[in-house]
Coordinates of C-alpha atoms in Angstrom, one line a residue:
M2 CA 18.7 67.8 57.6
D3 CA 20.6 68.2 60.9
D4 CA 24.3 66.4 59.8
S5 CA 24.6 65.0 62.9
T6 CA 22.1 62.4 63.2
H7 CA 23.7 60.9 60.1
T8 CA 24.9 61.4 56.7
C9 CA 22.8 59.8 54.8
Q10 CA 18.8 60.5 53.4
Y11 CA 17.1 58.5 50.7
N12 CA 14.9 59.4 47.7
E13 CA 12.3 57.0 47.2
E14 CA 11.5 58.3 44.1
D15 CA 14.8 57.8 42.1
G16 CA 15.9 55.2 43.9
S17 CA 19.4 57.5 45.5
M18 CA 21.3 57.6 48.6
R19 CA 22.2 61.4 49.1
M20 CA 25.2 61.2 51.4
F21 CA 26.9 63.8 53.4
L22 CA 30.8 63.5 53.4
R23 CA 32.3 66.0 55.4
G24 CA 29.4 68.6 54.8
R25 CA 29.6 67.2 50.6
P26 CA 27.1 65.5 48.8
V27 CA 27.7 62.5 47.8
V28 CA 25.0 60.7 45.0
L29 CA 24.5 57.4 45.1
Y30 CA 21.7 55.0 43.2
A31 CA 20.5 51.9 43.8
P32 CA 20.6 49.2 41.1
S33 CA 16.9 50.0 39.9
D34 CA 15.9 46.3 41.2
H35 CA 16.3 47.4 45.1
D36 CA 13.8 47.4 47.1
N37 CA 12.9 50.4 49.1
L38 CA 15.3 51.1 52.2
D39 CA 14.5 52.6 55.2
P40 CA 17.1 54.8 56.3
G41 CA 15.9 54.1 60.2
K42 CA 17.0 50.2 59.8
V43 CA 19.5 49.0 61.6
A44 CA 21.1 46.5 59.4
P45 CA 22.9 43.1 61.7
P46 CA 26.9 42.7 61.8
P47 CA 28.1 40.0 59.0
Q48 CA 27.5 36.3 60.8
N49 CA 31.3 35.1 60.1
K50 CA 34.0 36.3 62.8
L51 CA 38.1 37.7 61.9
K52 CA 40.7 35.6 63.5
L53 CA 44.2 36.7 63.9
E54 CA 46.4 33.8 62.3
W55 CA 49.7 34.9 61.1
V56 CA 51.4 38.8 62.1
Y57 CA 54.5 39.0 59.5
G58 CA 56.8 41.7 60.5
Y59 CA 58.9 42.9 63.4
R60 CA 59.4 46.3 65.1
G61 CA 63.6 46.4 65.5
K62 CA 63.9 49.6 63.9
D63 CA 63.1 52.1 66.7
C64 CA 63.1 49.2 70.1
R65 CA 65.3 47.6 71.8
S66 CA 64.9 44.6 74.6
N67 CA 62.3 43.2 72.5
L68 CA 63.3 39.1 71.6
Y69 CA 63.2 36.1 74.0
L70 CA 63.5 33.0 74.1
L71 CA 61.4 31.2 76.1
P72 CA 60.9 27.5 77.7
T73 CA 58.3 26.6 75.0
G74 CA 60.5 27.1 72.5
E75 CA 58.6 29.9 71.3
I76 CA 60.2 33.4 71.0
V77 CA 58.9 36.6 72.0
Y78 CA 58.6 40.1 70.4
F79 CA 56.6 42.6 69.4
V80 CA 55.5 44.6 66.0
A81 CA 52.1 47.1 65.7
A82 CA 49.9 46.5 68.8
V83 CA 50.8 42.3 68.9
V84 CA 52.2 40.4 71.4
V85 CA 54.3 37.7 69.6
L86 CA 54.8 33.9 70.0
F87 CA 56.3 32.5 67.3
N88 CA 57.5 28.9 67.0
V89 CA 60.2 28.8 64.1
E90 CA 61.3 25.2 64.4
E91 CA 57.3 24.4 64.1
Q92 CA 56.5 27.6 62.6
C93 CA 53.3 28.4 64.5
Q94 CA 52.1 31.5 65.9
R95 CA 50.4 32.8 69.1
H96 CA 49.8 36.1 69.9
Y97 CA 48.6 38.3 72.9
T98 CA 46.5 40.4 71.9
G99 CA 45.8 42.9 75.1
H100 CA 46.7 46.8 74.3
T101 CA 45.5 49.5 72.1
D102 CA 48.0 50.9 70.7
D103 CA 51.5 50.5 69.7
V104 CA 54.0 48.1 71.7
K105 CA 57.4 49.7 72.5
C106 CA 58.8 47.2 75.5
I107 CA 58.7 43.9 76.6
A108 CA 60.6 41.8 79.8
V109 CA 60.2 38.3 80.9
H110 CA 59.1 37.6 84.5
P111 CA 62.4 35.2 86.6
N112 CA 60.1 32.2 86.4
K113 CA 59.8 32.4 82.2
L114 CA 56.0 32.3 82.6
V115 CA 54.6 35.8 83.1
I116 CA 55.1 38.2 80.7
A117 CA 55.3 42.4 80.9
S118 CA 54.6 44.5 77.9
G119 CA 54.0 48.5 77.6
Q120 CA 51.9 50.5 75.3
C121 CA 52.3 54.0 73.8
A122 CA 49.3 56.6 74.2
G123 CA 46.8 55.3 71.7
H124 CA 43.7 57.8 69.3
D125 CA 40.8 56.3 71.8
R126 CA 42.7 59.0 74.6
L127 CA 41.4 57.1 77.8
D128 CA 41.6 53.4 76.7
A129 CA 45.0 53.6 75.2
R130 CA 46.6 55.4 78.1
P131 CA 50.5 54.3 78.3
H132 CA 49.9 51.5 80.4
V133 CA 51.3 47.7 81.4
R134 CA 49.8 44.6 80.7
V135 CA 50.8 41.6 82.8
W136 CA 50.2 38.3 81.6
N137 CA 50.7 34.6 81.4
S138 CA 52.8 33.7 77.9
V139 CA 50.9 30.0 78.2
S140 CA 47.2 31.1 78.3
L141 CA 47.6 34.6 77.3
A142 CA 45.1 35.6 80.4
T143 CA 45.8 39.1 81.8
L144 CA 47.1 39.1 85.0
A145 CA 47.3 43.1 85.5
V146 CA 47.0 46.4 83.8
I147 CA 49.5 48.8 85.7
G148 CA 50.0 52.6 85.7
A149 CA 47.4 53.9 83.2
G150 CA 47.1 57.7 84.1
H151 CA 50.6 57.7 85.8
M152 CA 52.4 57.5 82.9
E153 CA 53.6 59.6 79.9
R154 CA 53.6 58.7 76.0
A155 CA 54.8 55.7 76.4
V156 CA 56.9 53.3 78.2
A157 CA 59.9 53.0 77.4
C158 CA 61.1 50.3 79.3
V159 CA 60.0 47.5 81.7
T160 CA 62.1 44.9 83.5
F161 CA 60.6 42.5 86.5
S162 CA 62.4 42.2 89.8
R163 CA 64.9 38.9 89.5
A164 CA 66.7 39.0 92.9
D165 CA 63.8 38.2 95.3
G166 CA 61.5 36.4 92.6
G167 CA 59.7 39.1 90.2
A168 CA 57.7 40.3 93.0
L169 CA 58.7 44.2 91.9
L170 CA 58.0 45.8 88.6
A171 CA 60.2 49.1 87.4
C172 CA 59.0 51.0 84.3
V173 CA 60.6 54.3 82.9
D174 CA 57.9 56.1 80.9
D175 CA 58.7 58.6 78.1
G176 CA 57.8 61.9 79.4
P177 CA 60.2 65.0 79.4
D178 CA 61.1 63.5 83.0
H179 CA 61.5 60.5 81.5
T180 CA 59.8 58.9 85.4
I181 CA 60.7 55.5 86.8
S182 CA 58.2 54.2 89.0
V183 CA 58.1 50.4 91.0
W184 CA 55.2 48.7 91.2
E185 CA 54.2 45.3 93.7
W186 CA 52.4 43.6 91.1
Q187 CA 50.7 41.4 91.9
R188 CA 49.2 43.2 94.9
D189 CA 46.8 45.7 94.8
K190 CA 48.8 46.6 91.6
H191 CA 50.1 49.2 93.9
C192 CA 52.9 51.8 92.9
L193 CA 55.9 52.0 95.3
A194 CA 58.1 54.0 94.2
E195 CA 58.0 56.9 91.6
T196 CA 61.2 60.0 90.6
K197 CA 62.4 61.3 87.9
C198 CA 65.4 59.5 86.4
S199 CA 66.5 61.7 83.9
V200 CA 66.2 65.3 82.2
D201 CA 67.6 62.7 79.2
T202 CA 66.5 59.7 77.2
V203 CA 66.6 56.7 78.6
V204 CA 67.0 53.5 76.5
A205 CA 66.9 50.5 78.9
A206 CA 66.1 49.7 82.5
E207 CA 67.1 46.1 84.6
F208 CA 66.4 45.4 88.0
H209 CA 70.0 43.5 89.1
P210 CA 70.3 39.8 89.0
L211 CA 71.9 39.0 92.3
E212 CA 71.5 42.1 94.2
R213 CA 67.8 42.5 95.9
N214 CA 66.3 46.2 95.3
Q215 CA 69.2 47.5 92.6
I216 CA 67.8 49.0 89.7
V217 CA 70.5 49.7 86.6
T218 CA 69.2 52.7 84.1
C219 CA 70.9 53.7 81.5
G220 CA 70.3 56.6 78.4
K221 CA 71.8 59.5 76.7
S222 CA 75.0 60.1 78.4
H223 CA 74.1 58.2 81.6
I224 CA 74.4 54.9 84.0
A225 CA 72.2 55.3 87.1
F226 CA 72.1 52.8 89.7
W227 CA 70.0 52.5 91.6
T228 CA 68.6 51.3 94.9
L229 CA 64.8 51.3 96.2
D230 CA 65.5 51.2 100.2
S231 CA 63.5 50.1 102.9
S232 CA 61.5 53.4 103.5
N233 CA 60.5 53.3 99.6
V234 CA 62.6 55.6 98.7
L235 CA 64.1 55.6 95.8
Y236 CA 67.4 56.6 95.2
K237 CA 70.7 57.0 92.8
R238 CA 74.6 57.2 92.2
M239 CA 75.2 58.4 88.1
G240 CA 78.2 56.0 86.7
V241 CA 81.6 57.8 86.5
F242 CA 83.0 57.8 83.7
E243 CA 86.9 59.3 82.5
T244 CA 86.0 62.6 80.2
R245 CA 87.7 60.9 77.6
D246 CA 85.5 57.5 77.8
K247 CA 82.3 59.2 78.1
P248 CA 79.7 58.3 75.6
K249 CA 77.1 60.3 73.8
Y250 CA 75.5 57.3 74.6
V251 CA 75.2 54.5 76.6
T252 CA 73.0 51.9 74.5
C253 CA 72.8 48.9 76.4
L254 CA 73.0 46.8 79.6
G255 CA 74.3 43.2 80.7
F256 CA 75.6 41.7 84.0
N257 CA 77.8 38.7 84.2
H258 CA 77.8 35.5 86.7
N259 CA 79.8 37.3 89.5
G260 CA 76.8 40.4 88.9
D261 CA 79.4 43.3 87.9
V262 CA 77.2 45.5 85.5
I263 CA 78.3 45.7 82.0
S264 CA 76.9 48.2 79.2
G265 CA 77.6 48.9 75.9
D266 CA 77.6 52.4 74.4
S267 CA 78.4 54.7 71.5
N268 CA 81.6 54.9 71.3
G269 CA 81.8 50.8 70.1
N270 CA 82.7 50.5 73.9
I271 CA 81.9 47.9 77.0
I272 CA 83.1 48.4 80.4
V273 CA 82.6 46.5 83.6
W274 CA 81.4 48.1 86.4
G275 CA 82.1 46.5 89.6
R276 CA 79.2 44.8 92.0
G277 CA 77.6 47.4 94.0
T278 CA 80.0 50.4 93.3
N279 CA 79.9 53.1 90.1
T280 CA 83.7 52.8 89.3
I281 CA 84.7 51.2 85.9
Q282 CA 86.2 48.2 86.8
K283 CA 87.9 47.1 83.2
L284 CA 87.5 49.1 80.1
V285 CA 87.1 47.2 76.3
R286 CA 88.2 50.2 73.4
G287 CA 86.1 50.1 70.1
V288 CA 85.0 46.7 70.3
H289 CA 82.4 48.0 67.6
E290 CA 82.5 50.2 64.8
G291 CA 79.6 52.7 66.0
A292 CA 77.3 51.7 68.6
V293 CA 76.5 48.5 70.6
F294 CA 73.0 48.0 70.5
S295 CA 73.2 44.5 72.6
L296 CA 74.9 42.3 75.4
C297 CA 73.8 39.0 75.8
S298 CA 75.1 37.0 78.5
L299 CA 75.6 33.3 78.1
K300 CA 74.5 30.3 80.3
E301 CA 77.7 29.0 79.9
G302 CA 79.4 32.8 81.0
G303 CA 80.7 34.1 77.5
V304 CA 79.1 37.5 76.5
V305 CA 78.0 38.3 73.1
T306 CA 78.5 42.1 71.8
A307 CA 76.7 43.6 69.2
G308 CA 76.6 46.1 67.1
G309 CA 73.4 48.3 65.5
K310 CA 76.2 49.3 62.4
D311 CA 79.1 47.1 61.9
G312 CA 76.6 44.0 61.9
R313 CA 79.3 42.4 63.9
L314 CA 78.7 39.5 66.0
V315 CA 81.7 39.7 69.1
L316 CA 81.8 36.6 71.8
F317 CA 83.9 37.2 74.9
D318 CA 84.8 34.7 77.2
A319 CA 83.2 35.8 81.5
E320 CA 86.5 37.9 82.0
L321 CA 85.6 39.5 78.8
N322 CA 88.6 38.8 76.7
A323 CA 87.9 38.1 73.2
T324 CA 87.9 34.5 71.8
G325 CA 88.3 35.3 68.0
M326 CA 85.1 34.1 67.7
E327 CA 82.7 36.4 65.5
N328 CA 80.7 36.6 62.9
V329 CA 78.5 39.2 60.6
I330 CA 75.1 39.7 59.6
E331 CA 74.7 40.2 55.9
G332 CA 74.0 44.1 55.3
H333 CA 70.6 44.3 54.1
Y334 CA 69.0 42.9 56.9
G335 CA 70.7 46.6 59.0
G336 CA 72.1 46.6 62.0
V337 CA 71.7 44.2 65.0
R338 CA 69.4 46.1 67.9
V339 CA 69.2 43.0 69.5
V340 CA 70.9 39.2 70.4
A341 CA 68.7 36.9 72.7
E342 CA 70.4 32.8 72.5
G343 CA 68.2 30.0 71.8
K344 CA 68.8 26.1 72.7
G345 CA 72.0 24.8 72.5
R346 CA 74.4 27.6 70.7
Q347 CA 72.3 29.0 69.0
L348 CA 71.4 32.6 68.6
F349 CA 68.4 35.1 68.1
V350 CA 69.1 37.7 66.3
G351 CA 66.8 40.6 65.9
T352 CA 68.1 43.4 63.3
T353 CA 67.4 47.0 62.7
R354 CA 65.7 46.7 59.3
N355 CA 62.8 44.7 61.0
C356 CA 64.0 41.1 60.5
I357 CA 64.6 38.2 63.2
L358 CA 67.8 35.7 62.1
H359 CA 68.1 32.6 63.8
G360 CA 71.5 30.6 63.4
D361 CA 75.1 30.8 65.6
L362 CA 78.6 32.3 65.6
E363 CA 79.9 29.1 63.6
L364 CA 77.4 28.9 61.0
G365 CA 76.0 32.1 60.5
F366 CA 72.8 33.1 60.1
V367 CA 69.3 32.9 58.1
P368 CA 66.3 34.6 58.3
A369 CA 63.4 33.7 60.9
V370 CA 60.9 36.8 60.2
L371 CA 61.5 39.2 57.2
G372 CA 59.6 43.0 57.3
H373 CA 58.9 45.9 55.5
V374 CA 61.0 49.0 57.1
D375 CA 58.8 51.6 56.3
E376 CA 54.6 52.5 56.0
V377 CA 53.2 50.0 54.1
W378 CA 50.7 50.9 51.4
G379 CA 50.6 48.3 48.6
L380 CA 49.2 45.2 48.8
A381 CA 47.1 42.9 45.8
A382 CA 46.3 39.2 46.8
H383 CA 46.7 36.6 43.6
P384 CA 44.3 36.1 41.9
S385 CA 43.7 32.5 42.2
L386 CA 46.5 31.2 44.6
P387 CA 47.2 32.1 47.9
Q388 CA 49.9 34.2 47.9
F389 CA 50.0 38.0 48.1
V390 CA 52.4 40.9 47.5
S391 CA 53.1 43.9 49.3
A392 CA 54.9 47.1 48.7
G393 CA 56.7 50.7 50.8
W394 CA 58.0 53.7 51.4
D395 CA 61.1 50.9 52.2
R396 CA 61.8 50.5 48.3
L397 CA 60.8 46.3 49.0
L398 CA 58.9 44.4 47.1
Q399 CA 57.7 41.2 48.7
L400 CA 55.7 37.7 47.5
W401 CA 54.4 36.2 50.9
D402 CA 52.6 33.1 50.4
G403 CA 50.0 33.0 52.8
L404 CA 49.5 28.8 53.7
S405 CA 52.8 28.8 54.8
H406 CA 53.5 32.4 56.5
S407 CA 56.8 32.5 54.5
T408 CA 58.6 35.1 52.1
V409 CA 58.6 33.4 49.1
W410 CA 61.0 36.3 47.9
S411 CA 61.9 40.0 48.2
K412 CA 63.3 42.5 45.9
D413 CA 64.2 46.2 46.1
I414 CA 62.7 47.9 43.2
E415 CA 64.8 51.2 43.9
E416 CA 61.7 53.4 44.4
R417 CA 59.3 54.2 47.3
A418 CA 55.9 51.8 45.7
H419 CA 52.4 53.0 46.6
C420 CA 50.5 50.4 45.5
A421 CA 50.5 47.4 43.4
A422 CA 48.4 44.9 41.3
W423 CA 48.2 41.5 40.4
S424 CA 47.3 41.1 35.9
G425 CA 44.1 38.7 35.7
D426 CA 46.4 35.5 35.5
G427 CA 48.3 36.5 38.0
S428 CA 51.7 36.7 34.8
V429 CA 52.5 39.9 36.1
I430 CA 52.5 42.5 39.4
A431 CA 52.3 45.9 38.8
V432 CA 53.9 48.2 41.1
G433 CA 53.0 51.9 41.4
C434 CA 55.7 54.7 43.1
A435 CA 56.0 57.7 44.5
N436 CA 57.8 59.6 41.4
G437 CA 54.7 58.7 38.8
R438 CA 56.7 55.8 37.6
W439 CA 54.6 52.4 37.7
L440 CA 56.5 48.8 37.0
V441 CA 55.8 45.1 35.4
Y442 CA 57.5 42.6 37.1
D443 CA 57.5 38.2 36.6
P444 CA 56.7 36.9 39.8
H445 CA 59.1 33.7 38.8
S446 CA 62.2 35.6 37.7
R447 CA 61.8 38.6 39.1
D448 CA 62.7 40.7 36.4
L449 CA 61.3 44.2 35.2
M450 CA 59.1 43.8 32.3
A451 CA 58.2 47.1 31.9
A452 CA 58.3 50.8 33.1
H453 CA 56.3 53.3 32.4
Q454 CA 55.9 57.2 33.8
D455 CA 52.8 58.9 33.8
G456 CA 52.2 62.2 35.3
T457 CA 55.9 63.0 38.6
E458 CA 53.0 62.5 41.5
P459 CA 52.5 59.1 43.1
I460 CA 50.8 56.8 41.5
Q461 CA 48.1 55.9 44.3
T462 CA 46.1 52.8 43.0
I463 CA 46.9 50.7 39.8
Q464 CA 43.9 48.0 38.7
Y465 CA 43.5 45.6 35.4
S466 CA 40.9 45.0 33.8
P467 CA 38.7 41.6 34.1
D468 CA 40.0 40.8 30.5
N469 CA 43.1 41.1 30.8
Q470 CA 43.8 43.4 28.3
F471 CA 43.5 47.1 30.2
V472 CA 45.4 48.2 32.7
A473 CA 44.1 51.8 34.8
I474 CA 46.3 53.5 36.9
G475 CA 45.2 56.8 39.3
S476 CA 47.4 59.0 39.7
R477 CA 48.0 62.1 43.0
D478 CA 47.9 64.7 39.5
N479 CA 43.6 64.1 39.5
F480 CA 44.0 61.9 36.1
I481 CA 43.7 57.8 35.6
Y482 CA 45.4 56.7 32.4
V483 CA 44.0 53.9 30.7
Y484 CA 46.8 51.7 28.6
Q485 CA 46.1 48.7 26.5
S486 CA 47.9 45.1 27.2
D487 CA 49.5 43.1 24.9
G488 CA 48.1 40.3 26.8
N489 CA 50.5 38.6 28.6
G490 CA 51.2 41.9 30.5
T491 CA 54.4 42.7 29.2
K492 CA 54.2 45.6 26.5
Y493 CA 51.2 48.7 27.2
S494 CA 50.3 51.6 25.3
R495 CA 48.1 54.7 25.9
I496 CA 44.7 54.7 25.0
G497 CA 44.2 58.4 26.5
K498 CA 43.3 59.8 29.9
C499 CA 40.6 60.3 32.4
L500 CA 40.1 63.6 33.1
G501 CA 37.0 64.9 35.1
H502 CA 38.2 64.5 39.0
S503 CA 38.8 68.0 41.0
S504 CA 40.9 66.1 43.4
Y505 CA 43.8 63.3 43.6
I506 CA 42.3 59.2 42.7
T507 CA 42.3 57.5 45.4
H508 CA 40.9 54.0 44.3
L509 CA 39.6 52.3 40.7
D510 CA 36.9 49.6 40.0
W511 CA 36.6 47.9 37.0
S512 CA 33.5 46.8 35.3
E513 CA 32.5 43.1 34.9
D514 CA 32.8 43.4 31.0
S515 CA 36.3 45.6 31.2
Q516 CA 34.1 47.9 29.6
Y517 CA 33.5 51.1 32.2
L518 CA 35.4 52.7 35.4
R519 CA 34.3 54.0 38.4
S520 CA 36.5 56.1 40.3
N521 CA 37.0 58.3 44.2
S522 CA 39.2 60.9 44.5
G523 CA 40.2 62.7 47.9
D524 CA 37.4 65.4 47.5
Y525 CA 34.9 62.2 47.8
E526 CA 33.5 62.3 43.9
L527 CA 32.0 58.5 42.2
L528 CA 32.6 59.3 38.6
F529 CA 31.9 56.6 35.8
W530 CA 34.2 56.4 32.6
N531 CA 34.8 54.7 29.4
A532 CA 36.9 52.8 29.9
T533 CA 38.0 52.6 25.7
T534 CA 37.6 56.3 25.2
C535 CA 38.9 58.0 28.4
R536 CA 35.5 59.9 28.4
Q537 CA 33.2 60.3 31.8
V538 CA 30.0 58.9 31.4
T539 CA 28.0 62.0 32.8
S540 CA 24.6 60.2 33.3
P541 CA 24.9 58.0 36.8
T542 CA 21.8 56.3 36.5
S543 CA 23.0 54.4 33.2
L544 CA 25.2 52.7 34.6
R545 CA 23.0 51.9 37.9
D546 CA 22.9 48.5 36.8
A547 CA 26.4 47.8 36.1
A548 CA 27.7 44.6 37.9
W549 CA 31.4 45.4 38.7
A550 CA 34.4 43.0 39.1
T551 CA 35.5 44.4 42.6
N552 CA 34.4 47.4 45.3
N553 CA 37.2 48.9 46.2
C554 CA 36.0 52.0 46.1
P555 CA 34.3 52.8 49.5
I556 CA 32.1 55.6 48.1
T557 CA 29.4 53.4 46.2
F558 CA 25.7 52.9 47.0
N559 CA 26.4 49.0 48.3
T560 CA 29.0 50.4 50.8
V561 CA 26.8 53.2 52.1
G562 CA 27.2 51.7 55.6
I563 CA 31.1 51.3 56.2
W564 CA 31.0 55.2 56.7
P565 CA 31.0 55.7 60.5
E566 CA 28.4 59.0 61.7
N567 CA 29.8 61.8 60.6
A568 CA 33.0 60.7 58.9
D569 CA 35.1 62.7 57.3
G570 CA 36.4 60.8 54.5
T571 CA 39.6 60.6 55.5
D572 CA 38.6 57.9 58.0
I573 CA 38.4 55.1 55.4
N574 CA 41.7 54.3 53.8
S575 CA 41.1 51.3 52.2
C576 CA 37.7 49.0 51.4
T577 CA 37.4 45.5 49.7
R578 CA 35.1 42.8 48.5
S579 CA 34.7 39.2 49.6
H580 CA 34.6 37.1 46.3
D581 CA 32.1 35.3 46.9
E582 CA 30.0 39.1 47.1
R583 CA 28.9 38.1 51.0
L584 CA 31.5 40.2 53.5
A585 CA 33.2 44.3 53.1
A586 CA 35.8 44.7 54.6
T587 CA 37.4 47.9 55.5
G588 CA 40.9 49.2 57.2
D589 CA 40.9 53.0 58.5
D590 CA 42.8 55.8 59.9
F591 CA 42.0 54.9 63.8
G592 CA 44.2 50.2 63.2
K593 CA 40.7 49.6 62.9
V594 CA 39.7 46.3 60.5
K595 CA 36.1 45.7 59.8
L596 CA 34.0 43.6 58.8
F597 CA 30.3 43.9 57.2
A598 CA 28.2 42.1 55.9
Y599 CA 27.5 43.2 51.6
P600 CA 25.8 44.7 50.3
V601 CA 26.3 47.6 53.0
T602 CA 23.2 49.7 51.6
Q603 CA 22.2 50.8 55.5
P604 CA 23.7 53.8 56.6
K605 CA 23.3 52.4 60.0
S606 CA 25.0 49.0 59.5
L607 CA 26.5 46.9 63.0
C608 CA 30.1 45.1 61.6
Q609 CA 33.1 43.5 63.8
A610 CA 35.7 45.4 64.9
Y611 CA 39.2 44.5 65.2
G612 CA 42.6 46.2 66.2
G613 CA 45.9 44.5 66.1
H614 CA 47.5 48.0 63.9
S615 CA 48.8 50.9 65.9
S616 CA 48.5 53.0 63.1
H617 CA 46.2 53.5 59.9
V618 CA 45.6 50.6 58.1
T619 CA 46.1 51.3 54.5
C620 CA 44.4 48.6 52.7
V621 CA 42.5 45.2 53.5
R622 CA 42.1 42.5 50.5
F623 CA 41.0 39.1 50.8
L624 CA 42.6 36.0 49.3
P625 CA 41.2 34.2 46.4
D626 CA 38.9 32.0 48.2
D627 CA 37.8 33.8 51.1
T628 CA 39.1 32.1 53.8
R629 CA 41.5 34.6 55.1
L630 CA 41.6 38.5 54.7
L631 CA 45.0 39.9 55.0
S632 CA 46.0 43.7 56.7
A633 CA 48.8 45.8 55.9
G634 CA 49.4 49.2 58.2
G635 CA 50.8 52.0 57.6
N636 CA 53.8 52.9 59.8
D637 CA 54.1 49.9 62.2
A638 CA 55.0 48.4 58.4
A639 CA 53.1 45.1 59.5
L640 CA 51.1 42.9 57.8
L641 CA 48.3 41.0 59.4
Q642 CA 46.5 37.7 58.4
W643 CA 43.3 37.1 59.4
L644 CA 41.7 33.8 59.1
V645 CA 37.6 34.4 58.3
D646 CA 35.8 32.2 60.7

């Protein structure tokens, strides 16, 4: 059979489906009461759709100029491929989802209504070339798409002109030449000018607030003052430093009320550049220990500077004299990435550990957004409450409430986590770690109840049996370890280990009667086990009618149709079935969350597909009442909550 037409062959006589993944055959047996399949038929998509309801996370780790307050009372920021509009007081979110990959920068138009956001190159090469999208922050309608085909790698900076009412948009890309381009974004999306900006990294670009056609850029060892002349040619003057004050990086830009440019740099210095010049008017040394990451010019004329390393926020008056007023954010939130002015004396602070805090310099700051800082692989929904846990390579275990959209708690578990599971009664949380350890926590006290070590390789998956008597641990070392639990989840004794896979364990399911396990592995096998003896069930037909408590294994008869044609088995990282057994969801390597009608037994099955994550989707899980689906992104460190409509 030609592998490219479709990778399945159905055998009516024994009711088996032969599926090829990367050229390897896997034989899957239908339940004995299953009607004969016509593999040529196409199964329709599910009647349900997903609607993005909440985004947990913020990208402060490696992006700047990414937090603003809008007149609607919403803060605007981004994570993964989503721009989030979040009203902290009213606790409601809206989302702009026009991007196809990581958003890297945003700018707000002087009318405070229109927003520009720039993205990096995506998976889907043509559709996801680096470009800028200009959109209305009230209606979320896209007004213009700019620069596709002009930019390399990613849009690093974007800025609207201010002195002329915002007719122009300037961008700097992340290609080797860091090209700067200026666009008439409303009229025929026309590029007025473009030129090589710098061989060095460019980290910020801002139009001058009072002078027409003037742009300032800064980055590695430079600050540049650009003029767009009447014949639409861009030329620049470089800022002149005295040798001893020349920084490795000019890290941020601002403007005072006279129109002087203010810069912050990696030496912790603040410099005022006289309006219309490229020379230093005033230099304030050593304001911060380490780099200055943000400068915020306040409405009343003062300036707040922020340290990326020291976490300090320092208030200066309009002449850049220290006022003596300062504050420091708690170290576990990271350093300060960006400061945005809120209402009254309020400030919003984005941090280098992906948190957003709000408060003021006198009273201090509390978190509005908490997130993960590194790849998230562990995600598990509570068996009966609308709560879930996430765990990642940042060593954080976090408990979330899906109805109030809040962090219940966050704990540093001092190990890189790879997977998580709740016990059947919700009394404990188990976390599998990258070094072969697995840890059990009490969700109320957050205390460590038990710790065990199985092998030295990452624990890939962990699953409690439906009767709560057993826990199965699938490891990268090709073994499944089975433990008996004392019932309240605090004491565990090892029964044995299941030997038989020739590659690492990827997914596990328990049978409803807690007697059997099934497992998938890195070389696309489906094997069955007697859980209490840890022996392989060598005749898979004997379990063709077994009822399975979950369908987390993507390679099963009931999930044949989730595999795209000529899939290589690594495409699908996670699969899950709704508790009412009407839907299946998958997360794949291309940032997509897909929803199928369950069971997905037709090799050709249509689905609803959703973007939002920008990197591989590592895990998908339904909340216990099936009204919501959760998805975790790997590199993007974001958790998305979808309403099942």
